[in-house]
Amino acid sequence: ILILDEALSSIDVGSAEIINRYLQKLSKKMTIINITHEIGHVKYADTVIKLVDGKYIVTENSTKDELLKWKKS
């Protein structure tokens, strides 16, 4: 299990994309928990958990459009 907590928050967009692609490949071999406020950093996730007022919502196979709807809420 690899746990990342805002791991991509202090790097440029290009580097974040490279790391995200690597994490996508790595996720086929292990479980990755990526804690982030940035929706773009979870675009390759199989399952997304969003916390709202201390409660969570699980969405499997979320599309980026679904995640962007969440950002507006």
mmCIF file with all atom_site columns, C-alpha atoms in Angstrom, residues 30-55:
data_model
loop_
_atom_site.group_PDB
_atom_site.id
_atom_site.type_symbol
_atom_site.label_atom_id
_atom_site.label_alt_id
_atom_site.label_comp_id
_atom_site.label_asym_id
_atom_site.label_entity_id
_atom_site.label_seq_id
_atom_site.pdbx_PDB_ins_code
_atom_site.Cartn_x
_atom_site.Cartn_y
_atom_site.Cartn_z
_atom_site.occupancy
_atom_site.B_iso_or_equiv
_atom_site.pdbx_formal_charge
_atom_site.auth_seq_id
_atom_site.auth_comp_id
_atom_site.auth_asym_id
_atom_site.auth_atom_id
_atom_site.pdbx_PDB_model_num
ATOM 1  C CA . MET A 1 30 ? -0.450  -2.208 -5.489  1.00 0.00 ? 30 MET A CA 1
ATOM 2  C CA . THR A 1 31 ? -3.112  -0.208 -3.705  1.00 0.00 ? 31 THR A CA 1
ATOM 3  C CA . ILE A 1 32 ? -2.542  3.551  -3.759  1.00 0.00 ? 32 ILE A CA 1
ATOM 4  C CA . ILE A 1 33 ? -4.397  5.933  -1.466  1.00 0.00 ? 33 ILE A CA 1
ATOM 5  C CA . ASN A 1 34 ? -4.059  9.476  -2.791  1.00 0.00 ? 34 ASN A CA 1
ATOM 6  C CA . ILE A 1 35 ? -5.284  12.213 -0.452  1.00 0.00 ? 35 ILE A CA 1
ATOM 7  C CA . THR A 1 36 ? -5.670  15.483 -2.339  1.00 0.00 ? 36 THR A CA 1
ATOM 8  C CA . HIS A 1 37 ? -7.719  18.627 -2.798  1.00 0.00 ? 37 HIS A CA 1
ATOM 9  C CA . GLU A 1 38 ? -6.886  18.779 -6.515  1.00 0.00 ? 38 GLU A CA 1
ATOM 10 C CA . ILE A 1 39 ? -9.343  16.836 -8.705  1.00 0.00 ? 39 ILE A CA 1
ATOM 11 C CA . GLY A 1 40 ? -6.819  16.418 -11.520 1.00 0.00 ? 40 GLY A CA 1
ATOM 12 C CA . HIS A 1 41 ? -4.634  14.327 -9.233  1.00 0.00 ? 41 HIS A CA 1
ATOM 13 C CA . VAL A 1 42 ? -7.248  11.569 -8.979  1.00 0.00 ? 42 VAL A CA 1
ATOM 14 C CA . LYS A 1 43 ? -8.286  11.317 -12.612 1.00 0.00 ? 43 LYS A CA 1
ATOM 15 C CA . TYR A 1 44 ? -6.804  7.819  -12.910 1.00 0.00 ? 44 TYR A CA 1
ATOM 16 C CA . ALA A 1 45 ? -8.425  6.501  -9.715  1.00 0.00 ? 45 ALA A CA 1
ATOM 17 C CA . ASP A 1 46 ? -10.652 3.418  -9.757  1.00 0.00 ? 46 ASP A CA 1
ATOM 18 C CA . THR A 1 47 ? -12.580 4.629  -6.724  1.00 0.00 ? 47 THR A CA 1
ATOM 19 C CA . VAL A 1 48 ? -12.970 8.150  -5.409  1.00 0.00 ? 48 VAL A CA 1
ATOM 20 C CA . ILE A 1 49 ? -14.160 9.006  -1.915  1.00 0.00 ? 49 ILE A CA 1
ATOM 21 C CA . LYS A 1 50 ? -15.314 12.563 -1.343  1.00 0.00 ? 50 LYS A CA 1
ATOM 22 C CA . LEU A 1 51 ? -15.807 13.862 2.186   1.00 0.00 ? 51 LEU A CA 1
ATOM 23 C CA . VAL A 1 52 ? -18.744 16.225 2.701   1.00 0.00 ? 52 VAL A CA 1
ATOM 24 C CA . ASP A 1 53 ? -19.504 17.447 6.207   1.00 0.00 ? 53 ASP A CA 1
ATOM 25 C CA . GLY A 1 54 ? -17.691 14.464 7.697   1.00 0.00 ? 54 GLY A CA 1
ATOM 26 C CA . LYS A 1 55 ? -19.651 11.951 5.602   1.00 0.00 ? 55 LYS A CA 1
#
